[in-house]
Coordinates of C-alpha atoms and ligand atoms in Angstrom, one line a residue:
X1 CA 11.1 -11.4 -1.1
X2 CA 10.8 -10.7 2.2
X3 CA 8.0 -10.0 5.3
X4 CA 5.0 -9.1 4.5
X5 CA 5.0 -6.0 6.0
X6 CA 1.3 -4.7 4.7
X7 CA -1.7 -5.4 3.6
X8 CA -3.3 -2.1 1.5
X9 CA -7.1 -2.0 2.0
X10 CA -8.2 0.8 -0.1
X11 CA -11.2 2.7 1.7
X12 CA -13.8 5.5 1.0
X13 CA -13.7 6.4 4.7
X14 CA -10.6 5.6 7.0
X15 CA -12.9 6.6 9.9
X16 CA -15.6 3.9 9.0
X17 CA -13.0 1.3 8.4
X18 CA -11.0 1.5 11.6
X19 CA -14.7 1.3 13.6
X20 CA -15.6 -1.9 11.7
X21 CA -11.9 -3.3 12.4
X22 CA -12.6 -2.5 16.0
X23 CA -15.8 -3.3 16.9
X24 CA -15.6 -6.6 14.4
X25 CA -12.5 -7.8 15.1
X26 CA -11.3 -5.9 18.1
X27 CA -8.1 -4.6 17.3
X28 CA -6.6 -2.5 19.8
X29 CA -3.3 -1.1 18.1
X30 CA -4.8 1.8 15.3
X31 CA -2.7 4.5 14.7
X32 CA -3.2 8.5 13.9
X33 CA -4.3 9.0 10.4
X34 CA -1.5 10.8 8.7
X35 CA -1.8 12.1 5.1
X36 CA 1.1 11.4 2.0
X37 CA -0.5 13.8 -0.4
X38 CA 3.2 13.2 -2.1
X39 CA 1.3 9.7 -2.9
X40 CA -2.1 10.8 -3.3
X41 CA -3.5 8.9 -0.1
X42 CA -4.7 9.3 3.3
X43 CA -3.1 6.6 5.7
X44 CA -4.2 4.7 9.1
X45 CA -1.9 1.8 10.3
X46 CA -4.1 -1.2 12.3
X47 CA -1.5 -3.7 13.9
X48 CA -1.5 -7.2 13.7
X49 CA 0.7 -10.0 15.4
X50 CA 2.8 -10.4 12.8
X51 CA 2.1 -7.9 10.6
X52 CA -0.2 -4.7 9.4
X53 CA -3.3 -3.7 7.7
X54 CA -2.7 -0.1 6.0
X55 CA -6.4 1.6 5.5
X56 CA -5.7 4.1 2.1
X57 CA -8.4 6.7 1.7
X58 CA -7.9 9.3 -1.2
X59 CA -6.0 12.5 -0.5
X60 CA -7.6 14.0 -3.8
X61 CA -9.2 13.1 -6.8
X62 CA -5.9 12.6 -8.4
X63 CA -5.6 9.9 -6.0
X64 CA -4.3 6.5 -7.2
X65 CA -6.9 5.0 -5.7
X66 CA -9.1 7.0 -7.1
X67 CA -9.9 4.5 -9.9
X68 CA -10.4 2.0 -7.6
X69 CA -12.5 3.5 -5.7
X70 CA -14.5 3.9 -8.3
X71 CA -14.7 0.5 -9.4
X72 CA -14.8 -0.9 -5.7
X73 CA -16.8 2.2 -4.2
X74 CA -17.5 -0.1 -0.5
X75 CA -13.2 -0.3 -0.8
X76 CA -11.4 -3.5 -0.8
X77 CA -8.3 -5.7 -0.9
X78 CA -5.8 -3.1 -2.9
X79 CA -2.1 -4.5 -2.6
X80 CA 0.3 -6.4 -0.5
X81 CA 3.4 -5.2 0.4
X82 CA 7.2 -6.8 0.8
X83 CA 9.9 -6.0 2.2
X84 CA 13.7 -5.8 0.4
X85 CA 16.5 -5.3 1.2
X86 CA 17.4 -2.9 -1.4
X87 CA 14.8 -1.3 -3.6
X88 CA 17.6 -0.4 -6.0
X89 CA 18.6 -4.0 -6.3
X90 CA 15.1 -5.1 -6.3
X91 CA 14.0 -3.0 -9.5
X92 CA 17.1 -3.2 -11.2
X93 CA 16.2 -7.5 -11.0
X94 CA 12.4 -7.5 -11.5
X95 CA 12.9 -5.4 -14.4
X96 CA 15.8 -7.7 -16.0
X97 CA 13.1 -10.1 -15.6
X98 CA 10.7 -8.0 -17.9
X99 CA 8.2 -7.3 -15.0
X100 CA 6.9 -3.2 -15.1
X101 CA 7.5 -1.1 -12.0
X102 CA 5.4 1.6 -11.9
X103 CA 7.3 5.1 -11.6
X104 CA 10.9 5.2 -9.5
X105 CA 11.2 4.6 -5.9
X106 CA 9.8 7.1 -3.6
X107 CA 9.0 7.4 0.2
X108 CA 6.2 5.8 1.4
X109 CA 4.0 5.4 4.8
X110 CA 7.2 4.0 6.8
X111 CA 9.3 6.4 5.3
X112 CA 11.6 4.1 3.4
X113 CA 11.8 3.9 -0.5
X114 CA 8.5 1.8 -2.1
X115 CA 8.2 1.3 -5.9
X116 CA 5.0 -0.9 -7.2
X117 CA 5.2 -3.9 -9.8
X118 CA 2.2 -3.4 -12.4
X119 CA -0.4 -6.4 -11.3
X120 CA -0.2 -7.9 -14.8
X121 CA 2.9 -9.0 -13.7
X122 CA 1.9 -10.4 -10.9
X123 CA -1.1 -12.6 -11.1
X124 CA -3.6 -9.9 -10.8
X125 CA -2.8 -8.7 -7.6
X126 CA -0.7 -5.2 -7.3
X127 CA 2.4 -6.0 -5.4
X128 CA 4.7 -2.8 -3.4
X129 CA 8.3 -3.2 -2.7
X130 CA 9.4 -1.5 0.5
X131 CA 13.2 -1.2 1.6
X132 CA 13.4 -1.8 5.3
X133 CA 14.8 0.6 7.2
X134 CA 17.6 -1.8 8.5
X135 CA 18.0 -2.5 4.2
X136 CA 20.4 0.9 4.7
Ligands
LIG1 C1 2.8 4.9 -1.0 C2 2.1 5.0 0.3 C3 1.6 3.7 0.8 C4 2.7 2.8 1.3 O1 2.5 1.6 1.5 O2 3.8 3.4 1.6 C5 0.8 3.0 -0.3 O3 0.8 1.8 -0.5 S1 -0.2 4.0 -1.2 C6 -1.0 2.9 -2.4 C7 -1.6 3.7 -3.5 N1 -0.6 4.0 -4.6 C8 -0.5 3.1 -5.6 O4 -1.3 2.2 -5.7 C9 0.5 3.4 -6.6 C10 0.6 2.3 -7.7 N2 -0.6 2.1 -8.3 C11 -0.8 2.6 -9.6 O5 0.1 3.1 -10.3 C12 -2.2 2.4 -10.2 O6 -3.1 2.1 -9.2 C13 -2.3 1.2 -11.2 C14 -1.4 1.4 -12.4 C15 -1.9 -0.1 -10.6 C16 -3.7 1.1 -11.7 O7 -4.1 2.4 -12.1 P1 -5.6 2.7 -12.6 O8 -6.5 2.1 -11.6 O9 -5.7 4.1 -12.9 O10 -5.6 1.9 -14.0 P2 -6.6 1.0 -14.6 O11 -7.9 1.1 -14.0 O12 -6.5 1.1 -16.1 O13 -6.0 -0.5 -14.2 C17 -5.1 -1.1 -15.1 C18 -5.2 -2.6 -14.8 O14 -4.8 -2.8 -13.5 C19 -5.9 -3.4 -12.7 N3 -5.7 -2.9 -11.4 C20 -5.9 -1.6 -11.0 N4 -5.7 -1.5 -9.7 C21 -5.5 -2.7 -9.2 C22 -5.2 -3.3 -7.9 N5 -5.2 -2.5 -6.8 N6 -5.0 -4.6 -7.8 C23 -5.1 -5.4 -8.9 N7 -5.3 -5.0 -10.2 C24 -5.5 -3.6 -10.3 C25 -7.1 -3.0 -13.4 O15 -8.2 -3.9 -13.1 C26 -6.7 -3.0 -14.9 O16 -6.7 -4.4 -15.2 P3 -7.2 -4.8 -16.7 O17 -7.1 -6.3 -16.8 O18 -6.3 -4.0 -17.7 O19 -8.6 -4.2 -16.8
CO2 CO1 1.2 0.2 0.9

């Protein structure tokens, strides 16, 4: 388990979100929303000190988050992200372990393989799993 590279806040409106993050909290660092429609999701980066907040909004009504959504329709806390070493290592463990990952590794916002552990496994809260890019 390592950094804690993310915090997914699922969001009806990016735009909304980053203006309460800015005129709340002041941050300065927001990035260029950038869609993943491979992953269903919208996606705005807001840096922190020692790590980031990632603002999801649906690509599509096929969206992941689409459920959410529609439980949470104001948005909210969605997952946390860590990072591993090796995604392949970390599946291949959690799984002997008899924890569900959700689907196979795929590319995510930083471009490096994520898989997702199913929150029953985890307390409640949806945990992703993201190989960093020096994990090569
Ligand atoms: C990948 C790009 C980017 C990145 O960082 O690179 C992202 O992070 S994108 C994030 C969006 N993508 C995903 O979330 C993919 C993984 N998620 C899923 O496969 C689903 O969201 C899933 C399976 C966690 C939930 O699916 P769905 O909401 O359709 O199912 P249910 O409503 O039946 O929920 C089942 C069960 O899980 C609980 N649940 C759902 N979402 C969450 C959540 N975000 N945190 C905690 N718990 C969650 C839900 O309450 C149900 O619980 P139960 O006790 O069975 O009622
Ligand atoms: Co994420």
């Amino acid at each position: 388990m390592g950094r804690l590279n993310h915090i997914g806040i699922a969001t009806p409106s990016i735009a909304r979100s980053v203006e309460t993050y800015r005129t709340l909290l002041g941050a300065a660092a927001i990035g260029e929303p950038f869609d993943l429609p491979a992953q269903g999701v919208r996606v705005c980066f807001i840096d922190a000190p020692n790590t980031q907040i990632e603002l999801i909004e649906p690509y599509d009504d096929s969206s992941p988050i689409a459920g959410f959504l529609r439980k949470n329709p104001a948005g909210g806390q969605h997952h946390v992200c860590f990072e591993v070493p090796d995604i392949q290592a970390a599946v291949a463990d959690l799984k002997a372990k008899g924890a569900t990952i959700l689907g196979e590794p795929r590319i995510g916002a930083h471009g490096t393989p994520i898989v997702f552990v199913h929150p029953r496994d985890m307390g409640g809260v949806l945990v992703e799993l993201m190989e960093t890019p020096d994990g090569h």
